[in-house]
Amino acid sequence: LVCCLSIQLVGQLGPLPIDPNTRKGTLPNGLTYYVRANSEPKNQAEFFIAQKVGSIEELDNQRGLAHFLEHMAFNGLRHYPEKSLFTFTESIGVKFGTNLNAYTSFEETVYNISAVPLSREGIIDSCLLVLHDWADGLLLEPKAIDEERGVIREEMRTRNVAMLRVYQNLGYKVLPDNKYAYRWPIGTEEVIMNFQPQELRDYYEKWYRPDHQAIIVVGDFNADIVENKIKTLFGDIEKPGTPSEIPTITVEPNTTPIFAIETDPEMTSTGISVNYKYDALPKEVKLSAQGLILNYFMDIITAMYNARFQEIVMKPNAPFSEASASTGGFFIVDAVNAFSVDANCKEGGIKDAYTTLLTELARVKQHGFTASEYERAKANYLTNNVPKHGKITKRTLSKAFRTCCLTVRCRVSKPPL
């Protein structure tokens, strides 16, 4: 009842305003930037570039190219040829794999240079130049491409673990005939070992374009100066004349429950997951007061469920060793949301775990939560989500970044890609 009444009220609220201390702008070529001056930590800065493109854009003969491009961003840039990017970052105390890194997902590819010491003039310019080259200056030389093929094949081998195999095989069952089930970012060995360099260049030119990109810079600096540097440096990137629309991949609703079972000889535990799909909030709602309040409701509800599950875990002969409720993307898809309840149980204990989970869901549906449960969940929420003394914590920065780069995601536990 509280949720229903509140949803009616928040429908009257408008979009959330941008923090006045955050500079946001869009250049004529379509690139979006966010600049935030923050004095903590002292003399440090964070640099991100987010590409609104991932493996879901790939065609069948391109599976793995988005991830391959991510690797090539560290193997030859216009202003940092060959491996000279590492020489530069090491000279300023930034270590590859820790504070110089990137990731590729289904919907996005994000690069970062983090914890950058602003020990001398020019470091900001150099880091922005790296971001500029990632946006529009990958060399993609044939020799470097061929050398990287084996690196990615070895990455495939080391990541071919039981959990990933289970997730991939489950994908064919819970996402029948859906593109998501066939676009894991790691790609396929056949494509990785045989594509032509020009195919990778064409993919880069098609998808890495300013109207699909966002620059985020946060640190202990003068925001006016950094904003002007971004306008000058990134304004020269031309927006391609040919449109390149991001496709929308939908997940069809199922009229009857989907049951999927998957096993692997290397799995060391037994798990169960119950998912209730629902439509994701539109972007304009996510970034509004309505979206903020609805997210609060979901966070509080899952927290109260989790407290109850923890009480069950502490009992003798509990049906599961751990259990949790969460909301976010359905399985590996962010375009559709799900309320999920997951549990790890002993071998042969799936029926008891399943029954206990559904019983608790039914109990809440019939009787709701108590006032004391809500007060505890609210107190924990405020402790974990509200920054103290006006400082930006890493948790807060991470949330802000996900919003800034236009890839708002409620992340759930997923296997390594």
Tab-separated table of C-alpha atoms in Angstrom:
chain	number	residue	atom	x	y	z
A	1	LEU	CA	0.000	0.000	0.000
A	2	VAL	CA	2.827	2.403	0.859
A	3	CYS	CA	4.482	1.734	-2.506
A	4	CYS	CA	1.266	2.250	-4.450
A	5	LEU	CA	0.480	5.547	-2.733
A	6	SER	CA	4.023	6.810	-3.175
A	7	ILE	CA	4.161	5.924	-6.858
A	8	GLN	CA	1.064	8.048	-7.396
A	9	LEU	CA	2.773	10.951	-5.651
A	10	VAL	CA	6.162	10.717	-7.338
A	11	GLY	CA	4.510	10.749	-10.748
A	12	GLN	CA	4.084	14.474	-10.131
A	13	LEU	CA	7.806	15.006	-9.600
A	14	GLY	CA	10.213	16.117	-12.303
A	15	PRO	CA	13.705	15.017	-13.378
A	16	LEU	CA	16.521	15.090	-10.868
A	17	PRO	CA	18.721	18.155	-11.280
A	18	ILE	CA	22.401	17.757	-12.070
A	19	ASP	CA	24.617	18.492	-9.077
A	20	PRO	CA	25.609	22.163	-9.521
A	21	ASN	CA	29.228	21.173	-8.832
A	22	THR	CA	29.208	18.858	-11.846
A	23	ARG	CA	29.891	20.347	-15.261
A	24	LYS	CA	27.913	18.598	-17.965
A	25	GLY	CA	27.967	19.426	-21.629
A	26	THR	CA	27.530	18.049	-25.118
A	27	LEU	CA	29.928	19.081	-27.880
A	28	PRO	CA	28.661	19.840	-31.398
A	29	ASN	CA	29.908	16.422	-32.539
A	30	GLY	CA	27.641	14.723	-29.981
A	31	LEU	CA	30.206	13.763	-27.330
A	32	THR	CA	28.998	14.207	-23.748
A	33	TYR	CA	31.310	15.167	-20.905
A	34	TYR	CA	31.079	15.380	-17.118
A	35	VAL	CA	33.640	17.224	-15.016
A	36	ARG	CA	33.624	17.302	-11.229
A	37	ALA	CA	36.182	19.026	-9.036
A	38	ASN	CA	36.673	17.121	-5.777
A	39	SER	CA	39.447	17.778	-3.279
A	40	GLU	CA	39.571	14.235	-1.873
A	41	PRO	CA	41.925	12.473	-2.349
A	42	LYS	CA	44.356	15.357	-2.565
A	43	ASN	CA	46.202	15.866	-5.844
A	44	GLN	CA	44.528	12.936	-7.604
A	45	ALA	CA	42.156	12.550	-10.537
A	46	GLU	CA	40.075	9.874	-12.277
A	47	PHE	CA	39.608	9.691	-16.050
A	48	PHE	CA	36.969	7.608	-17.842
A	49	ILE	CA	35.694	7.238	-21.365
A	50	ALA	CA	32.522	5.200	-21.852
A	51	GLN	CA	31.546	3.805	-25.230
A	52	LYS	CA	27.856	3.020	-25.527
A	53	VAL	CA	28.624	-0.121	-27.480
A	54	GLY	CA	29.329	-3.689	-26.453
A	55	SER	CA	29.072	-7.233	-27.710
A	56	ILE	CA	25.314	-7.049	-28.329
A	57	GLU	CA	25.984	-4.909	-31.428
A	58	GLU	CA	28.089	-7.644	-33.036
A	59	LEU	CA	26.953	-9.685	-36.030
A	60	ASP	CA	27.459	-13.439	-36.121
A	61	ASN	CA	30.797	-13.056	-37.919
A	62	GLN	CA	31.948	-10.385	-35.419
A	63	ARG	CA	31.572	-12.240	-32.133
A	64	GLY	CA	34.380	-10.999	-29.906
A	65	LEU	CA	35.365	-7.860	-31.847
A	66	ALA	CA	34.117	-5.450	-29.163
A	67	HIS	CA	36.342	-7.156	-26.595
A	68	PHE	CA	39.222	-7.392	-29.087
A	69	LEU	CA	39.019	-3.615	-29.621
A	70	GLU	CA	39.337	-3.136	-25.876
A	71	HIS	CA	42.634	-5.051	-25.957
A	72	MET	CA	43.890	-3.050	-28.947
A	73	ALA	CA	43.348	0.194	-27.033
A	74	PHE	CA	46.524	-0.729	-25.118
A	75	ASN	CA	48.479	-1.812	-28.190
A	76	GLY	CA	49.115	1.271	-30.258
A	77	LEU	CA	47.549	4.732	-30.161
A	78	ARG	CA	48.137	7.730	-32.406
A	79	HIS	CA	50.082	9.612	-29.744
A	80	TYR	CA	51.220	6.518	-27.829
A	81	PRO	CA	52.382	4.010	-30.460
A	82	GLU	CA	53.166	0.371	-29.705
A	83	LYS	CA	53.533	-0.064	-25.904
A	84	SER	CA	54.457	3.542	-25.081
A	85	LEU	CA	51.143	4.034	-23.235
A	86	PHE	CA	52.525	1.796	-20.479
A	87	THR	CA	55.759	3.790	-20.404
A	88	PHE	CA	53.804	6.985	-19.809
A	89	THR	CA	51.440	5.610	-17.148
A	90	GLU	CA	54.264	3.897	-15.262
A	91	SER	CA	56.184	7.187	-15.239
A	92	ILE	CA	53.326	8.839	-13.309
A	93	GLY	CA	52.757	5.900	-10.946
A	94	VAL	CA	49.719	4.356	-12.643
A	95	LYS	CA	49.886	0.559	-12.908
A	96	PHE	CA	48.296	-1.384	-15.754
A	97	GLY	CA	45.631	-3.808	-14.564
A	98	THR	CA	45.058	-1.847	-11.366
A	99	ASN	CA	44.532	1.812	-12.229
A	100	LEU	CA	44.837	1.542	-15.999
A	101	ASN	CA	42.182	-0.821	-17.269
A	102	ALA	CA	38.969	-1.385	-19.214
A	103	TYR	CA	36.035	-3.758	-19.475
A	104	THR	CA	33.621	-4.871	-22.180
A	105	SER	CA	30.065	-5.902	-21.415
A	106	PHE	CA	27.017	-6.595	-23.538
A	107	GLU	CA	26.013	-2.911	-23.732
A	108	GLU	CA	29.140	-0.868	-23.007
A	109	THR	CA	32.909	-0.648	-23.151
A	110	VAL	CA	34.562	1.539	-20.515
A	111	TYR	CA	38.202	2.600	-20.173
A	112	ASN	CA	39.749	4.206	-17.105
A	113	ILE	CA	42.920	5.817	-15.809
A	114	SER	CA	42.403	5.994	-12.060
A	115	ALA	CA	44.173	7.343	-8.965
A	116	VAL	CA	46.320	9.559	-11.166
A	117	PRO	CA	48.792	11.645	-9.104
A	118	LEU	CA	48.674	15.255	-10.290
A	119	SER	CA	52.325	15.713	-9.390
A	120	ARG	CA	53.306	17.925	-12.294
A	121	GLU	CA	51.799	20.175	-14.914
A	122	GLY	CA	50.768	18.433	-18.064
A	123	ILE	CA	49.581	15.156	-16.550
A	124	ILE	CA	45.938	16.115	-17.046
A	125	ASP	CA	46.660	16.992	-20.684
A	126	SER	CA	48.444	13.670	-21.245
A	127	CYS	CA	45.630	11.617	-19.696
A	128	LEU	CA	43.019	13.471	-21.737
A	129	LEU	CA	45.112	12.752	-24.822
A	130	VAL	CA	44.961	9.030	-23.999
A	131	LEU	CA	41.160	9.275	-23.767
A	132	HIS	CA	41.149	11.155	-27.073
A	133	ASP	CA	43.134	8.382	-28.746
A	134	TRP	CA	40.851	5.734	-27.284
A	135	ALA	CA	37.944	7.640	-28.808
A	136	ASP	CA	39.441	8.268	-32.236
A	137	GLY	CA	43.068	7.179	-32.438
A	138	LEU	CA	43.454	3.399	-32.290
A	139	LEU	CA	46.133	2.396	-34.821
A	140	LEU	CA	44.933	-1.211	-35.222
A	141	GLU	CA	48.103	-2.313	-36.990
A	142	PRO	CA	47.988	-5.822	-38.537
A	143	LYS	CA	51.092	-7.037	-36.676
A	144	ALA	CA	49.712	-5.932	-33.307
A	145	ILE	CA	46.331	-7.501	-34.099
A	146	ASP	CA	47.899	-10.842	-34.966
A	147	GLU	CA	49.985	-10.808	-31.787
A	148	GLU	CA	46.870	-10.194	-29.697
A	149	ARG	CA	44.905	-13.123	-31.131
A	150	GLY	CA	46.866	-15.618	-29.058
A	151	VAL	CA	46.515	-13.467	-25.951
A	152	ILE	CA	42.729	-13.518	-26.201
A	153	ARG	CA	42.653	-17.221	-27.027
A	154	GLU	CA	44.594	-17.850	-23.820
A	155	GLU	CA	42.143	-15.611	-21.959
A	156	MET	CA	39.329	-17.766	-23.324
A	157	ARG	CA	41.095	-20.879	-22.069
A	158	THR	CA	41.715	-19.558	-18.556
A	159	ARG	CA	38.161	-18.254	-18.236
A	160	ASN	CA	36.551	-21.459	-19.420
A	161	VAL	CA	35.459	-22.269	-15.890
A	162	ALA	CA	32.434	-24.165	-14.660
A	163	MET	CA	30.398	-21.107	-13.669
A	164	LEU	CA	30.805	-19.476	-17.081
A	165	ARG	CA	29.886	-22.687	-18.892
A	166	VAL	CA	26.789	-23.059	-16.721
A	167	TYR	CA	25.719	-19.462	-17.349
A	168	GLN	CA	26.240	-19.772	-21.092
A	169	ASN	CA	24.241	-22.988	-21.323
A	170	LEU	CA	21.487	-21.564	-19.127
A	171	GLY	CA	21.302	-18.605	-21.474
A	172	TYR	CA	20.108	-20.789	-24.326
A	173	LYS	CA	17.250	-22.007	-22.095
A	174	VAL	CA	16.103	-18.858	-20.285
A	175	LEU	CA	16.618	-16.624	-23.347
A	176	PRO	CA	15.409	-18.891	-26.139
A	177	ASP	CA	16.252	-17.579	-29.623
A	178	ASN	CA	17.480	-14.292	-28.135
A	179	LYS	CA	20.635	-12.537	-29.334
A	180	TYR	CA	21.900	-12.003	-25.784
A	181	ALA	CA	22.446	-15.748	-25.346
A	182	TYR	CA	24.900	-15.723	-28.273
A	183	ARG	CA	26.865	-12.543	-27.593
A	184	TRP	CA	29.068	-13.216	-24.584
A	185	PRO	CA	31.787	-10.528	-24.782
A	186	ILE	CA	34.662	-13.012	-24.903
A	187	GLY	CA	33.476	-14.036	-28.381
A	188	THR	CA	34.341	-17.213	-30.274
A	189	GLU	CA	37.748	-18.644	-31.093
A	190	GLU	CA	36.801	-19.009	-34.751
A	191	VAL	CA	36.181	-15.274	-35.132
A	192	ILE	CA	39.117	-14.176	-32.964
A	193	MET	CA	41.663	-16.252	-34.872
A	194	ASN	CA	40.393	-15.549	-38.399
A	195	PHE	CA	38.895	-12.069	-38.795
A	196	GLN	CA	40.673	-9.670	-41.144
A	197	PRO	CA	42.219	-6.452	-39.701
A	198	GLN	CA	39.945	-4.351	-41.915
A	199	GLU	CA	36.903	-5.923	-40.270
A	200	LEU	CA	38.092	-4.653	-36.891
A	201	ARG	CA	38.773	-1.178	-38.321
A	202	ASP	CA	35.290	-1.081	-39.844
A	203	TYR	CA	33.758	-2.078	-36.511
A	204	TYR	CA	35.769	0.642	-34.755
A	205	GLU	CA	34.769	3.321	-37.250
A	206	LYS	CA	31.113	2.335	-37.111
A	207	TRP	CA	30.626	2.216	-33.342
A	208	TYR	CA	33.342	4.372	-31.718
A	209	ARG	CA	31.845	7.719	-32.589
A	210	PRO	CA	31.392	10.846	-30.431
A	211	ASP	CA	27.605	10.618	-30.214
A	212	HIS	CA	28.076	7.221	-28.518
A	213	GLN	CA	30.777	8.411	-26.113
A	214	ALA	CA	31.045	10.161	-22.766
A	215	ILE	CA	34.076	11.580	-20.966
A	216	ILE	CA	34.060	11.649	-17.154
A	217	VAL	CA	36.815	13.404	-15.208
A	218	VAL	CA	36.774	13.800	-11.421
A	219	GLY	CA	39.598	15.103	-9.276
A	220	ASP	CA	41.453	17.749	-7.334
A	221	PHE	CA	41.720	20.361	-10.070
A	222	ASN	CA	40.200	23.551	-11.446
A	223	ALA	CA	36.983	22.471	-13.173
A	224	ASP	CA	36.956	25.487	-15.512
A	225	ILE	CA	40.378	24.611	-16.869
A	226	VAL	CA	39.598	20.911	-17.351
A	227	GLU	CA	36.266	21.640	-19.017
A	228	ASN	CA	37.936	23.973	-21.512
A	229	LYS	CA	40.630	21.379	-22.226
A	230	ILE	CA	37.944	18.800	-23.057
A	231	LYS	CA	36.105	21.220	-25.349
A	232	THR	CA	39.301	22.035	-27.218
A	233	LEU	CA	40.747	18.542	-27.468
A	234	PHE	CA	37.637	16.502	-28.203
A	235	GLY	CA	35.876	19.075	-30.317
A	236	ASP	CA	38.057	18.169	-33.319
A	237	ILE	CA	36.665	14.612	-33.558
A	238	GLU	CA	34.337	14.483	-36.528
A	239	LYS	CA	30.912	12.959	-36.169
A	240	PRO	CA	30.432	10.394	-38.959
A	241	GLY	CA	27.749	11.336	-41.407
A	242	THR	CA	26.280	7.850	-41.629
A	243	PRO	CA	23.921	7.100	-38.729
A	244	SER	CA	24.816	4.173	-36.499
A	245	GLU	CA	21.831	3.465	-34.309
A	246	ILE	CA	22.195	1.302	-31.218
A	247	PRO	CA	19.797	-1.637	-31.718
A	248	THR	CA	17.211	-2.426	-29.087
A	249	ILE	CA	17.103	-6.124	-28.240
A	250	THR	CA	13.946	-7.108	-26.396
A	251	VAL	CA	13.169	-10.160	-24.299
A	252	GLU	CA	9.762	-11.630	-24.982
A	253	PRO	CA	7.577	-12.279	-21.914
A	254	ASN	CA	6.840	-15.898	-21.176
A	255	THR	CA	3.266	-16.970	-20.471
A	256	THR	CA	4.309	-20.048	-18.489
A	257	PRO	CA	7.215	-20.471	-16.050
A	258	ILE	CA	10.595	-21.373	-17.522
A	259	PHE	CA	12.472	-24.104	-15.688
A	260	ALA	CA	16.143	-24.558	-16.534
A	261	ILE	CA	18.599	-27.014	-15.009
A	262	GLU	CA	22.306	-27.064	-15.810
A	263	THR	CA	25.123	-29.123	-14.366
A	264	ASP	CA	28.871	-29.230	-14.778
A	265	PRO	CA	31.313	-31.824	-13.417
A	266	GLU	CA	33.535	-29.061	-12.033
A	267	MET	CA	30.809	-27.263	-10.092
A	268	THR	CA	31.443	-27.499	-6.349
A	269	SER	CA	28.119	-26.143	-5.103
A	270	THR	CA	24.407	-26.341	-5.802
A	271	GLY	CA	22.426	-23.179	-6.377
A	272	ILE	CA	18.879	-22.142	-7.144
A	273	SER	CA	17.570	-18.890	-8.583
A	274	VAL	CA	13.952	-17.707	-8.868
A	275	ASN	CA	13.410	-14.682	-11.109
A	276	TYR	CA	10.313	-12.557	-11.645
A	277	LYS	CA	10.697	-10.423	-14.770
A	278	TYR	CA	9.287	-6.924	-15.090
A	279	ASP	CA	9.773	-3.982	-17.457
A	280	ALA	CA	12.845	-1.840	-16.858
A	281	LEU	CA	12.239	1.810	-16.083
A	282	PRO	CA	12.588	4.108	-19.098
A	283	LYS	CA	15.713	6.267	-19.063
A	284	GLU	CA	13.759	9.452	-18.355
A	285	VAL	CA	12.183	7.807	-15.305
A	286	LYS	CA	15.475	6.387	-14.022
A	287	LEU	CA	16.967	9.870	-13.967
A	288	SER	CA	13.965	11.447	-12.262
A	289	ALA	CA	12.816	11.808	-8.673
A	290	GLN	CA	10.307	9.067	-9.423
A	291	GLY	CA	13.113	6.678	-10.365
A	292	LEU	CA	15.092	7.586	-7.264
A	293	ILE	CA	12.158	6.858	-4.982
A	294	LEU	CA	11.257	3.624	-6.749
A	295	ASN	CA	14.878	2.465	-6.453
A	296	TYR	CA	14.739	3.285	-2.750
A	297	PHE	CA	11.655	1.118	-2.375
A	298	MET	CA	13.346	-1.788	-4.130
A	299	ASP	CA	16.541	-1.433	-2.076
A	300	ILE	CA	14.576	-1.409	1.168
A	301	ILE	CA	12.380	-4.351	0.177
A	302	THR	CA	15.345	-6.517	-0.824
A	303	ALA	CA	17.164	-5.530	2.377
A	304	MET	CA	14.213	-6.687	4.503
A	305	TYR	CA	14.031	-9.949	2.581
A	306	ASN	CA	17.768	-10.464	3.057
A	307	ALA	CA	17.484	-9.907	6.798
A	308	ARG	CA	14.848	-12.626	6.967
A	309	PHE	CA	16.957	-15.000	4.877
A	310	GLN	CA	19.901	-14.401	7.194
A	311	GLU	CA	17.766	-15.380	10.169
A	312	ILE	CA	16.886	-18.631	8.414
A	313	VAL	CA	20.552	-19.327	7.626
A	314	MET	CA	21.416	-19.045	11.323
A	315	LYS	CA	18.943	-21.763	12.300
A	316	PRO	CA	20.051	-25.384	12.815
A	317	ASN	CA	19.589	-27.532	9.698
A	318	ALA	CA	18.845	-24.476	7.556
A	319	PRO	CA	17.757	-25.428	4.005
A	320	PHE	CA	20.449	-23.201	2.479
A	321	SER	CA	23.877	-21.912	3.478
A	322	GLU	CA	23.150	-18.463	2.066
A	323	ALA	CA	20.286	-16.726	0.314
A	324	SER	CA	19.611	-13.251	-1.008
A	325	ALA	CA	17.061	-11.125	-2.825
A	326	SER	CA	18.043	-8.549	-5.432
A	327	THR	CA	16.690	-6.441	-8.252
A	328	GLY	CA	18.387	-5.560	-11.513
A	329	GLY	CA	18.849	-6.902	-14.986
A	330	PHE	CA	17.268	-10.245	-15.784
A	331	PHE	CA	20.013	-12.867	-16.050
A	332	ILE	CA	22.482	-11.111	-18.417
A	333	VAL	CA	20.002	-8.585	-19.850
A	334	ASP	CA	19.658	-5.031	-18.554
A	335	ALA	CA	16.809	-4.108	-20.902
A	336	VAL	CA	14.499	-6.260	-18.755
A	337	ASN	CA	14.552	-6.207	-14.963
A	338	ALA	CA	13.872	-8.970	-12.495
A	339	PHE	CA	13.257	-9.482	-8.820
A	340	SER	CA	15.514	-12.418	-8.022
A	341	VAL	CA	15.876	-14.728	-5.058
A	342	ASP	CA	19.003	-16.899	-5.000
A	343	ALA	CA	20.256	-19.551	-2.609
A	344	ASN	CA	23.106	-22.021	-2.199
A	345	CYS	CA	22.064	-25.345	-0.748
A	346	LYS	CA	23.524	-28.739	-0.040
A	347	GLU	CA	23.474	-31.448	-2.683
A	348	GLY	CA	19.990	-32.927	-2.911
A	349	GLY	CA	18.515	-30.005	-1.002
A	350	ILE	CA	17.045	-28.022	-3.887
A	351	LYS	CA	13.433	-28.926	-3.052
A	352	ASP	CA	13.704	-27.772	0.573
A	353	ALA	CA	15.505	-24.571	-0.420
A	354	TYR	CA	12.984	-23.819	-3.157
A	355	THR	CA	10.036	-24.423	-0.822
A	356	THR	CA	11.512	-22.192	1.893
A	357	LEU	CA	12.190	-19.339	-0.534
A	358	LEU	CA	8.684	-19.404	-2.003
A	359	THR	CA	7.130	-19.723	1.441
A	360	GLU	CA	8.885	-16.542	2.569
A	361	LEU	CA	7.793	-14.720	-0.585
A	362	ALA	CA	4.204	-15.806	0.026
A	363	ARG	CA	4.393	-14.745	3.680
A	364	VAL	CA	5.457	-11.232	2.696
A	365	LYS	CA	2.799	-11.052	-0.008
A	366	GLN	CA	0.126	-11.955	2.538
A	367	HIS	CA	1.324	-10.112	5.641
A	368	GLY	CA	3.951	-7.603	4.512
A	369	PHE	CA	6.881	-6.463	6.660
A	370	THR	CA	6.825	-5.077	10.181
A	371	ALA	CA	7.546	-1.484	11.125
A	372	SER	CA	10.687	-2.536	13.018
A	373	GLU	CA	12.015	-4.389	9.940
A	374	TYR	CA	11.580	-1.238	7.893
A	375	GLU	CA	13.287	0.995	10.466
A	376	ARG	CA	16.353	-1.276	10.570
A	377	ALA	CA	16.551	-1.436	6.772
A	378	LYS	CA	16.186	2.338	6.467
A	379	ALA	CA	18.931	2.988	9.034
A	380	ASN	CA	21.321	0.652	7.187
A	381	TYR	CA	20.450	2.292	3.864
A	382	LEU	CA	21.260	5.756	5.154
A	383	THR	CA	24.523	4.544	6.667
A	384	ASN	CA	25.681	2.920	3.430
A	385	ASN	CA	24.456	5.419	0.845
A	386	VAL	CA	24.666	8.947	2.238
A	387	PRO	CA	28.187	10.477	2.109
A	388	LYS	CA	29.364	12.053	5.358
A	389	HIS	CA	30.788	15.579	5.589
A	390	GLY	CA	30.052	16.221	1.936
A	391	LYS	CA	32.863	13.959	0.726
A	392	ILE	CA	32.461	11.756	-2.319
A	393	THR	CA	33.132	8.143	-1.381
A	394	LYS	CA	34.259	5.546	-3.916
A	395	ARG	CA	30.813	3.936	-3.652
A	396	THR	CA	29.120	7.246	-4.449
A	397	LEU	CA	31.546	7.961	-7.283
A	398	SER	CA	30.865	4.554	-8.809
A	399	LYS	CA	27.116	5.187	-8.740
A	400	ALA	CA	27.572	8.649	-10.233
A	401	PHE	CA	29.802	7.288	-12.974
A	402	ARG	CA	27.292	4.650	-14.020
A	403	THR	CA	24.671	7.363	-14.354
A	404	CYS	CA	26.990	9.777	-16.129
A	405	CYS	CA	28.084	7.364	-18.829
A	406	LEU	CA	24.458	6.765	-19.828
A	407	THR	CA	24.629	3.081	-18.966
A	408	VAL	CA	22.589	3.021	-15.777
A	409	ARG	CA	22.843	-0.521	-14.505
A	410	CYS	CA	21.715	-2.355	-11.373
A	411	ARG	CA	24.494	-4.887	-11.360
A	412	VAL	CA	23.936	-8.353	-10.000
A	413	SER	CA	26.467	-11.088	-9.451
A	414	LYS	CA	27.605	-12.393	-12.823
A	415	PRO	CA	30.412	-14.671	-13.949
A	416	PRO	CA	33.634	-13.192	-15.347
A	417	LEU	CA	33.246	-12.393	-19.024
